[in-house]
CSV table of C-alpha atoms in Angstrom, one decimal:
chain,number,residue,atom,x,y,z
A,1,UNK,CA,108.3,171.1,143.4
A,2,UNK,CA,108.3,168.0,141.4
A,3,UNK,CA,111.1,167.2,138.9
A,4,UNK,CA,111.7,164.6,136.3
A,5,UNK,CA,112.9,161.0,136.4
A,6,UNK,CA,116.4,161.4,134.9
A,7,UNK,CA,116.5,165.0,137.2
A,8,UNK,CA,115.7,162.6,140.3
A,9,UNK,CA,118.4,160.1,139.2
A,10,UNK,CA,121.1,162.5,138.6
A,11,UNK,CA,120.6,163.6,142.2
A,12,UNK,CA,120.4,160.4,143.4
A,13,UNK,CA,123.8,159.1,141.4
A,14,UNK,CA,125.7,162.4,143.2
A,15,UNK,CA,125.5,161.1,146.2
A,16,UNK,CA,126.6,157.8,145.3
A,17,UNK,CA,123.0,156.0,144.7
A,18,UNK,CA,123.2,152.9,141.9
A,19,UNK,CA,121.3,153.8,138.8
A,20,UNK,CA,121.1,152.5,135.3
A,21,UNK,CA,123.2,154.2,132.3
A,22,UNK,CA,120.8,156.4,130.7
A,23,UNK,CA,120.2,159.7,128.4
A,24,UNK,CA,117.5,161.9,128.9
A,25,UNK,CA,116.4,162.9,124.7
A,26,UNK,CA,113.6,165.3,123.2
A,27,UNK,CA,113.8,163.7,119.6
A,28,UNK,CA,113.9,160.4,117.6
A,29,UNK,CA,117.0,160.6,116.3
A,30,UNK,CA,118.3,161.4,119.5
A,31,UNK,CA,116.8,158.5,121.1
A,32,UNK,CA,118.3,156.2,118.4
A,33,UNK,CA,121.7,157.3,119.1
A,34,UNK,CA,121.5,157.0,122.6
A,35,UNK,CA,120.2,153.0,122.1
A,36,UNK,CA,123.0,152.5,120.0
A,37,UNK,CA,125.8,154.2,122.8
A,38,UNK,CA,124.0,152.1,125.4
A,39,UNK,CA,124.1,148.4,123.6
A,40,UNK,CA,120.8,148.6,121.8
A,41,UNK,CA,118.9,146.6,124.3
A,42,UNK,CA,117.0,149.7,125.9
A,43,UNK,CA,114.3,150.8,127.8
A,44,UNK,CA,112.0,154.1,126.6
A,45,UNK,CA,110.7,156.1,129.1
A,46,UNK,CA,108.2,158.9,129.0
A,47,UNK,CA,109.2,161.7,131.3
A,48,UNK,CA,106.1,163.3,132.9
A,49,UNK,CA,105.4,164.9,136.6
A,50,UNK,CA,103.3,161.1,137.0
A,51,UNK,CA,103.0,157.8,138.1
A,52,UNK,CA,102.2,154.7,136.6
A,53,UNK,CA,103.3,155.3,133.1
A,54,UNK,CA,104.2,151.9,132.7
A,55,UNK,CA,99.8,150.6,132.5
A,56,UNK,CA,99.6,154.3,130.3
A,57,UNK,CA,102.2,152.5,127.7
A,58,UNK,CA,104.8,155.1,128.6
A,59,UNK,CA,107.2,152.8,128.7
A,60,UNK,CA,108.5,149.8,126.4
A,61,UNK,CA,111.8,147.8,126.3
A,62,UNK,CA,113.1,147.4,123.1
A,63,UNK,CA,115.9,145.4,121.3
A,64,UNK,CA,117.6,147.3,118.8
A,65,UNK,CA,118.4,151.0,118.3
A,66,UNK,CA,116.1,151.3,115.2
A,67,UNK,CA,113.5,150.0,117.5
A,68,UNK,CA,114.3,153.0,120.1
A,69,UNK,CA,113.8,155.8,117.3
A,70,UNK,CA,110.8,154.8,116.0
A,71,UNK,CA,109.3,153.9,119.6
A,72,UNK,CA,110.4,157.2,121.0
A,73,UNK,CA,108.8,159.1,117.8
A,74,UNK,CA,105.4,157.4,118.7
A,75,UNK,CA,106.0,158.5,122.5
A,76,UNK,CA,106.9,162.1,122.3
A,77,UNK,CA,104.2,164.3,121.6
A,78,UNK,CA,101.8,161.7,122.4
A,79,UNK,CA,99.5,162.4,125.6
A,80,UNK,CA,99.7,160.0,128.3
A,81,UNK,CA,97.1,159.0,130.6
A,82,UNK,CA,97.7,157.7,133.7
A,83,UNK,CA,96.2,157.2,137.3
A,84,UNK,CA,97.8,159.7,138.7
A,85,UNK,CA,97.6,162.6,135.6
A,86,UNK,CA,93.8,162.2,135.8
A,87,UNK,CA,91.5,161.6,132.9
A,88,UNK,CA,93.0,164.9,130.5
A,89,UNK,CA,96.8,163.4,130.7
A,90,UNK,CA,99.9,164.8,130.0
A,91,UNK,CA,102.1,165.8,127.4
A,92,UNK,CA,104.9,163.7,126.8
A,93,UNK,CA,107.9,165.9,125.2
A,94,UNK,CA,110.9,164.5,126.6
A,95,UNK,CA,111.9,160.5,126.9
A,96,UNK,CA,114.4,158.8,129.3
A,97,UNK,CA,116.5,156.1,127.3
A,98,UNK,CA,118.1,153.8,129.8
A,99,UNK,CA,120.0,150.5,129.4
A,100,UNK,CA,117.9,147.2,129.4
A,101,UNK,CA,118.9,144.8,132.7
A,102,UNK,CA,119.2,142.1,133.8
A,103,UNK,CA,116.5,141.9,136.8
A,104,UNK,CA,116.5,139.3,139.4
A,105,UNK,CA,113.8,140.9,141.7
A,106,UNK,CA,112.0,144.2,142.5
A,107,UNK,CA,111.7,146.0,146.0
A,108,UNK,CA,110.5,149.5,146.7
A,109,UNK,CA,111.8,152.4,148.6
A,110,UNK,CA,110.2,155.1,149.7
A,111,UNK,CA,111.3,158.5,152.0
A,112,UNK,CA,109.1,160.8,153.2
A,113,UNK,CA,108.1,163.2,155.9
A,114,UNK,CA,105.8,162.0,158.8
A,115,UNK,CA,104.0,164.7,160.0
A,116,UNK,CA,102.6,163.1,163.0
A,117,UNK,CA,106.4,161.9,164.1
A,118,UNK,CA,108.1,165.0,163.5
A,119,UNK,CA,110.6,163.0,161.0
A,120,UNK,CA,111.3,161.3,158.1
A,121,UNK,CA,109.9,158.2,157.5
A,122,UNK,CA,111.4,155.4,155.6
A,123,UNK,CA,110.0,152.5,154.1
A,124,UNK,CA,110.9,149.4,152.2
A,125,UNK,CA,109.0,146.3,150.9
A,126,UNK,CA,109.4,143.2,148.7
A,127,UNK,CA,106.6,144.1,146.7
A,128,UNK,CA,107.7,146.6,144.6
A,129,UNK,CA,106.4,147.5,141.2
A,130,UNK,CA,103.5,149.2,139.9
A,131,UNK,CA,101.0,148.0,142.3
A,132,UNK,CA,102.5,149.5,145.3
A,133,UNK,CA,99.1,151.5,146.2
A,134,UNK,CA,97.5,148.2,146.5
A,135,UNK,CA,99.8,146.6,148.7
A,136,UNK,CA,99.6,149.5,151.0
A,137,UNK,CA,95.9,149.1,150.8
A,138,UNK,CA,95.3,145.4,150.8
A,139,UNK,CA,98.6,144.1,152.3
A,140,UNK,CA,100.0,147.0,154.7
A,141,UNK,CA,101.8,144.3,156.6
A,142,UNK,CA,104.4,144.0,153.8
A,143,UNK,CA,105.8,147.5,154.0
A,144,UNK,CA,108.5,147.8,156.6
A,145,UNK,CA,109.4,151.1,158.0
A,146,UNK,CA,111.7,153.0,159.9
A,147,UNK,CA,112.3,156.7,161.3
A,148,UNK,CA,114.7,158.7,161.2
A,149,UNK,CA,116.2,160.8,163.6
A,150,UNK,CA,117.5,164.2,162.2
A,151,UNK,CA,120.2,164.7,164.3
A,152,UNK,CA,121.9,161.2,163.7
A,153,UNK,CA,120.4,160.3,160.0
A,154,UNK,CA,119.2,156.9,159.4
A,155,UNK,CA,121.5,154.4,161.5
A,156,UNK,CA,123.5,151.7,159.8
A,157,UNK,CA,121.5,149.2,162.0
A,158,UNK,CA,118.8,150.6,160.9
A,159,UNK,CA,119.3,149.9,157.3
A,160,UNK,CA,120.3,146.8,158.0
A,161,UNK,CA,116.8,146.2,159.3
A,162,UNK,CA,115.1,147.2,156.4
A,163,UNK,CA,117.2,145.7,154.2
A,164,UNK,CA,116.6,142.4,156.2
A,165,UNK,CA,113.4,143.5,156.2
A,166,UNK,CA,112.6,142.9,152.2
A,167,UNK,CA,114.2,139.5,152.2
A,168,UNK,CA,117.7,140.1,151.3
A,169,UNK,CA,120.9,138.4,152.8
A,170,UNK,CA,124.7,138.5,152.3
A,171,UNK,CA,126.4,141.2,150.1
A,172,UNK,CA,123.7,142.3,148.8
A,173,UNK,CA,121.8,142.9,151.6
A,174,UNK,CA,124.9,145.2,152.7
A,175,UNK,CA,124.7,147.0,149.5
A,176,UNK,CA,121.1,147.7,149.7
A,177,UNK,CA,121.7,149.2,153.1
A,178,UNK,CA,124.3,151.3,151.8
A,179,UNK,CA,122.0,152.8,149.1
A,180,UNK,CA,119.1,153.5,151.3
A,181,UNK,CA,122.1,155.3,153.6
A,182,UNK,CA,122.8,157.0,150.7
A,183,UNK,CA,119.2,158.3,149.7
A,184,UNK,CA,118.7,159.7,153.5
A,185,UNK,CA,121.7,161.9,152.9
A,186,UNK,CA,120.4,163.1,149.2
A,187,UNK,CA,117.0,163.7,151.2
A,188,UNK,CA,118.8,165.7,153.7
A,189,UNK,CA,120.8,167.8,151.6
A,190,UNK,CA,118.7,168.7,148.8
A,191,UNK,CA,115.2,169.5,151.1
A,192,UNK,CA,113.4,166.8,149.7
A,193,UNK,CA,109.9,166.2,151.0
A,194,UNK,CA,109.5,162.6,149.0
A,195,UNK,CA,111.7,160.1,147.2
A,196,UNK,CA,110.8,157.0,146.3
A,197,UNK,CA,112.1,154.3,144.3
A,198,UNK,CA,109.7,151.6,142.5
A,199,UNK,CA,111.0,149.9,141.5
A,200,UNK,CA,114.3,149.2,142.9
A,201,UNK,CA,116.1,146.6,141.8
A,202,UNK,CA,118.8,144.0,142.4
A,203,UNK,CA,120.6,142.5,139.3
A,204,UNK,CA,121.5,139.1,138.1
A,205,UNK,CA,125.1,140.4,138.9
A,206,UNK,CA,123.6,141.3,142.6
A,207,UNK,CA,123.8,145.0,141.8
A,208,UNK,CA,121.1,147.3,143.8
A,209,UNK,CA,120.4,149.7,141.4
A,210,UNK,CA,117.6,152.8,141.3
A,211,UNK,CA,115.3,152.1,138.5
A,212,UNK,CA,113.0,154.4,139.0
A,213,UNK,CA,113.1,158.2,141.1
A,214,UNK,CA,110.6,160.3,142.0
A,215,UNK,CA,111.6,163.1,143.8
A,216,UNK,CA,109.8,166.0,145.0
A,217,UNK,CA,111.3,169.0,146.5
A,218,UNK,CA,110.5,171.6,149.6
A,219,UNK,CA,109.8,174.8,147.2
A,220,UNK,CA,110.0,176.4,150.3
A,221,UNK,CA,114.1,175.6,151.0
A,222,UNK,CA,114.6,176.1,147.2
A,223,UNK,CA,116.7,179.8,148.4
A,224,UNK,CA,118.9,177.6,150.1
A,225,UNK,CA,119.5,175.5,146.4
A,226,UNK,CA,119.0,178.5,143.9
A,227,UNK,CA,120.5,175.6,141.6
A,228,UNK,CA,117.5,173.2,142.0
A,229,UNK,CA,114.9,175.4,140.9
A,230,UNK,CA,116.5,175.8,137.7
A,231,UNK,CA,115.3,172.2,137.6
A,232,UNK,CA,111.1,173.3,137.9
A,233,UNK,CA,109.2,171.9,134.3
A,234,UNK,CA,106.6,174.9,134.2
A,235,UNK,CA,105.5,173.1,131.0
A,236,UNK,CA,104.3,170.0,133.7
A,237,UNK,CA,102.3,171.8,135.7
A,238,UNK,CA,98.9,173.3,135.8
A,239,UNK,CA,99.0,176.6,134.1
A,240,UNK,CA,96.7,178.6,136.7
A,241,UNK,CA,98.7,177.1,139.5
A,242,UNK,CA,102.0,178.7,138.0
A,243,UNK,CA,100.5,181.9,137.8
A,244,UNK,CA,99.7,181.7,141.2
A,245,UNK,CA,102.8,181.0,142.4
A,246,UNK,CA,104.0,184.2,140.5
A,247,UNK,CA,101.5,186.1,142.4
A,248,UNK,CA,102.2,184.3,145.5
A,249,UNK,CA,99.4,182.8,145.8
A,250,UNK,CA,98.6,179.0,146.4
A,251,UNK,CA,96.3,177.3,144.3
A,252,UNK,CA,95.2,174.1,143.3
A,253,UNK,CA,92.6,173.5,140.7
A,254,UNK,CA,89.8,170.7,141.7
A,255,UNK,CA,86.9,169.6,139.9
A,256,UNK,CA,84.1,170.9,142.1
A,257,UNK,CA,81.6,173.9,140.5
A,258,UNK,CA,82.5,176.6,143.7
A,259,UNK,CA,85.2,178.6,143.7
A,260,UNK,CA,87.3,179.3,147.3
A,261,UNK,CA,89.5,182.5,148.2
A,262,UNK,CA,90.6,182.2,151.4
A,263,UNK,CA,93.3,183.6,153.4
A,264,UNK,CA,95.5,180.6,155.7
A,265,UNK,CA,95.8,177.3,154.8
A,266,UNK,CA,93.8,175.5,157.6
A,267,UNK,CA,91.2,177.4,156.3
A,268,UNK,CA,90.9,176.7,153.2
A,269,UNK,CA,91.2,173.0,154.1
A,270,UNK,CA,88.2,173.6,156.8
A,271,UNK,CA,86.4,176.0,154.0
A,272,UNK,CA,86.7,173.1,151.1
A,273,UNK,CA,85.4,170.0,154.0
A,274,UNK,CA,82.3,172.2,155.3
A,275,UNK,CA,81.2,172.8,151.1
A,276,UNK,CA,81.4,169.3,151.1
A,277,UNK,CA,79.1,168.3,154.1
A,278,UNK,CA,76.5,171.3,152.4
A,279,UNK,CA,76.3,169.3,149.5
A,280,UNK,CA,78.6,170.9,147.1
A,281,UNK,CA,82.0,170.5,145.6
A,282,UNK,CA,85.0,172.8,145.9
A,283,UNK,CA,86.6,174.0,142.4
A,284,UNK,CA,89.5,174.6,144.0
A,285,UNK,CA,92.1,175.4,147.2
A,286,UNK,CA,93.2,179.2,147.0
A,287,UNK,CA,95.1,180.7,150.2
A,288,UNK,CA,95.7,184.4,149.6
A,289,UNK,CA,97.7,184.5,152.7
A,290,UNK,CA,97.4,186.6,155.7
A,291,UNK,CA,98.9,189.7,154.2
A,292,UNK,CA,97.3,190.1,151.5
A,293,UNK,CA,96.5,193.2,149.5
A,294,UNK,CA,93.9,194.8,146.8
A,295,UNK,CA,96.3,193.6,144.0
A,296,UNK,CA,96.3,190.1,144.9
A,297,UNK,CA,92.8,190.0,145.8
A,298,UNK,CA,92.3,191.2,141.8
A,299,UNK,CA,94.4,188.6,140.3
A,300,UNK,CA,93.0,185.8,143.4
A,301,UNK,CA,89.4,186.5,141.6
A,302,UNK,CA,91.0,186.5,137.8
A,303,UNK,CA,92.2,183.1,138.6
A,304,UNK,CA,89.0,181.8,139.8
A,305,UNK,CA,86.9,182.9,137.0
A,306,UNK,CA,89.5,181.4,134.6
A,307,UNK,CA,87.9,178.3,135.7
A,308,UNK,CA,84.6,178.2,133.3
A,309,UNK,CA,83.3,175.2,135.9
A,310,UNK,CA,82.9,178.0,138.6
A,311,UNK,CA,79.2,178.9,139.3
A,312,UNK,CA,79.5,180.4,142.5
A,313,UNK,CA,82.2,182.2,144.6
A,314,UNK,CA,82.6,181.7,148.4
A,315,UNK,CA,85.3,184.2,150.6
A,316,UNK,CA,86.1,183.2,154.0
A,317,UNK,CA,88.6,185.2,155.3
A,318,UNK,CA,89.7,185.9,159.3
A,319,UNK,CA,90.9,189.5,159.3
A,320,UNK,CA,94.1,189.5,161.4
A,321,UNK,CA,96.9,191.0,159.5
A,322,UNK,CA,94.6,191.5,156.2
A,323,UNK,CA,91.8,193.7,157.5
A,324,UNK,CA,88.2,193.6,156.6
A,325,UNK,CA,88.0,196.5,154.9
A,326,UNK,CA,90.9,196.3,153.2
A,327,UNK,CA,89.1,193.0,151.9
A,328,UNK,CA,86.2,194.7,151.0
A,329,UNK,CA,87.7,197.2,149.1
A,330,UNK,CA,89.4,194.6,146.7
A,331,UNK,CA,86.7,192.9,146.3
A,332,UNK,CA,84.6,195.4,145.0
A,333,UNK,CA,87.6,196.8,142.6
A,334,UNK,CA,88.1,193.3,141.6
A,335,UNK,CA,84.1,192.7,141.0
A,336,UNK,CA,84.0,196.1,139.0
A,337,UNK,CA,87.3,195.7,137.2
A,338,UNK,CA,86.7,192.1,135.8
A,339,UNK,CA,82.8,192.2,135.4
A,340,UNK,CA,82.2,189.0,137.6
A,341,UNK,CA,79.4,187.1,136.1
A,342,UNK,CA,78.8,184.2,139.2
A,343,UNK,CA,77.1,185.4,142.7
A,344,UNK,CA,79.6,185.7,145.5
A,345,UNK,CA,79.1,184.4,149.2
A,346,UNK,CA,81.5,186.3,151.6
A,347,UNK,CA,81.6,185.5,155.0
A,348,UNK,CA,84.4,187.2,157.1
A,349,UNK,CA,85.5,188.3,160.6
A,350,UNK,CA,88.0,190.0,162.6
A,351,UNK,CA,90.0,193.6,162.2
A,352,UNK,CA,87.2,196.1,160.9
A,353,UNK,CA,84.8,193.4,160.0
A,354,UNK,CA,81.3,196.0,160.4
A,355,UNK,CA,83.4,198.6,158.2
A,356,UNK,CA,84.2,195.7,155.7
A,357,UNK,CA,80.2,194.8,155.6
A,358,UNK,CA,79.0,198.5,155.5
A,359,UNK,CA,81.4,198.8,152.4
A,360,UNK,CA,80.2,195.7,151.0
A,361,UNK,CA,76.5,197.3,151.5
A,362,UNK,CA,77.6,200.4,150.1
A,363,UNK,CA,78.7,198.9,147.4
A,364,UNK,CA,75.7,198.5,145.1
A,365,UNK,CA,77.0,195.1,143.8
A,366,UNK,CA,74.8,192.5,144.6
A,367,UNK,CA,76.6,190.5,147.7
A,368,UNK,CA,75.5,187.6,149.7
A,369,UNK,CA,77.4,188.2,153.1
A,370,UNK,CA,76.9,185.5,155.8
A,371,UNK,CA,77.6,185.5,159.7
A,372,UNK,CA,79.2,181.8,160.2
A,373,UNK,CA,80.9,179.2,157.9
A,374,UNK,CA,78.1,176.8,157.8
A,375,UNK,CA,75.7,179.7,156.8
A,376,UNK,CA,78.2,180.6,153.5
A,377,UNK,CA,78.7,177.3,152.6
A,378,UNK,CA,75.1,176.2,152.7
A,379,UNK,CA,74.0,180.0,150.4
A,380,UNK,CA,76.9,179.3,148.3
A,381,UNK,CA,75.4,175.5,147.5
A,382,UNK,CA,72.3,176.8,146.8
A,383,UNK,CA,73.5,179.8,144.6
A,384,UNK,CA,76.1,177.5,142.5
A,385,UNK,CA,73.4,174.6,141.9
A,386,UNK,CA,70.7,177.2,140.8
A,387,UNK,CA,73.0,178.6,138.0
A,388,UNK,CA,73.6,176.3,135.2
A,389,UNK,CA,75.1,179.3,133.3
A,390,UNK,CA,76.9,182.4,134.5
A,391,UNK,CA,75.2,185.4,135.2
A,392,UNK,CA,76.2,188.9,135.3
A,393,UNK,CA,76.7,191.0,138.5
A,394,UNK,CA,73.8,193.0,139.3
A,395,UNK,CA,73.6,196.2,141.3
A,396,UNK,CA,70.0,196.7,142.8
A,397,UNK,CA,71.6,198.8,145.5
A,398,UNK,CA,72.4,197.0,148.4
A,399,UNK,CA,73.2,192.9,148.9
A,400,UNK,CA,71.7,190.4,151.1
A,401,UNK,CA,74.1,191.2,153.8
């Protein structure tokens, strides 16, 4: 679950990271006052679920508290496009307005999970800013990183490293260390899986101060911080992929012309590569889980088919606790119920799989059922590229299968 800046920083300052005096504001006037309270000299900040706001003219220093009003009625409302929102943006309806400082040099900071390691993963470079992504990319040599050992947290040596590390000496090398001590413990006790900082900063006054936070939480440990959740933006993120969730389902919307429904996550991930190698492109990632029923099934399909890129349809599904014919059954009621206009591929095994196919035979709707994976993917290709409109179900009597 991703939350906003001025969420991320209030986190951070609880648990004693530096940050900049700021107010988060929905309005012009709002934004004026706050300039005023903090000195005038202010930064603007757009607050969106996405990176590099900065290049998207998200957000602009300004010198006087007149200035802030008028930027922040230009900003809000506005749509901001940005590498990571993708070419349709995002809204902006709520602004960060933080205090303008003085900045002697820029680092970043970044905590995550490594999957591979079994632990978190913390790194730090010198070239902070927004060009990070290209310094990983072109320069990997410059980001310094450390793990972390659960049971102990990150070592005061080894922040010391890092700090080290980025070019810093004296006092405020000690202070730096201190903060990134600081964000492993906020990353421990709030179930983050990210948080990084870019930039962060150190001050003319040799401050270390958070100037940025994005922090993104385990949705899955949020019944262990029923308080955090309260912190979720609905408004920020895609609208099928919150009707999912409250169908518990997981989807992710893509930009590919075949839809997926698939139960287990590997999957779906092995489901979405093998469309891929036949040529096509997947509209989405959909894991109906291993339990799931007729109902879910229904409002798997209603969510695919909200998608007007969708030509084509492909369900993969190994029937261990969700059995074959139980799959077949909600198909059908789901095909019948919400008139399914694009052909459907379904390729399944497992519990009752020949029951599942007679009832999908049975059925008079017109089904493509295949034996293996690479069979489904390739029919579904062909079916999806030979429909540049959607078609209507038909029911000659009995499908392909």
């Amino acid at each position: 679950m991703k939350i906003h800046e001025y969420q991320g920083k209030a986190l951070l300052a609880r648990h004693g990271v530096g940050i900049p005096q700021g107010e988060a504001v929905s309005s012009a006037a709002e934004a004026g006052d706050a300039a005023r309270r903090l000195g005038g000299r202010v930064v603007v900040k757009a607050q969106i679920h996405a990176g590099g706001r900065g290049k998207g003219g998200g957000v602009k220093l300004v010198e006087t508290a007149e200035d802030a009003a008028r930027i922040a009625g230009e900003m809000l409302g506005m749509t901001l496009v940005t590498a990571q929102t993708g070419p349709g943006g995002q809204r902006v309806s709520r602004l960060l307005v933080e205090e303008g400082l003085d900045i002697a040099s820029e680092l970043y900071l970044g905590l995550l999970i490594d999957r591979a390691a079994q632990r978190p993963l913390m790194m730090a470079s010198a070239a902070g800013g927004m060009d990070i992504e290209q310094v990983a990319a072109q320069t990997p040599e410059l980001i310094h990183k450390v793990h972390i050992d659960p049971g102990i947290g990150l070592a005061a040596f080894q922040a010391r490293r890092l700090a080290y590390a980025v070019g810093l000496t004296g006092p405020v090398a000690r202070k730096a260390a201190a903060l990134m001590q600081s964000v492993a413990t906020v990353f421990h006790a709030v179930d983050a899986s990210l948080i990084e900082i870019n930039p962060l900063v150190v001050t003319g006054a040799g401050d270390v101060l958070a100037l940025d936070a994005k922090v993104t939480l385990d949705d899955n440990a949020l019944f262990r911080h029923p308080a955090l959740g309260e912190l979720r933006d609905l408004a920020e993120e895609e609208e099928l992929e919150v009707e999912a969730s409250q169908h518990g389902l997981n989807y992710i919307r893509l930009d590919g012309t075949i839809g997926c429904m698939v139960n287990g996550a590997g999957l779906a991930m092995a489901t979405m590569d093998i469309i891929k190698l036949a040529g096509g492109e997947p509209a989405n990632f959909l894991d109906v889980g291993g339990g799931a029923n007729a109902e879910q099934i229904r409002n798997a399909f209603r969510l695919l088919l909200s998608d007007t890129k969708v030509r084509a349809v492909l369900i993969n599904i190994f029937g261990g606790i969700l059995r074959c014919d139980v799959l077949a059954d909600g198909v059908i009621a789901a095909v019948t119920e919400l008139g399914v206009r694009v052909p459907v591929v379904i390729r399944m095994e497992g519990t009752n799989v020949d029951e599942g196919r007679r009832i999908l035979r049975d059925s008079g709707l017109n089904f493509t059922t295949a034996d293996s994976m690479g069979e489904a993917a390739q029919r579904v290709v062909e079916l999806a590229a030979s429909k540049s409109t959607p078609v209507p179900p038909s029911r000659p009597g009995r499908g392909s299968g």
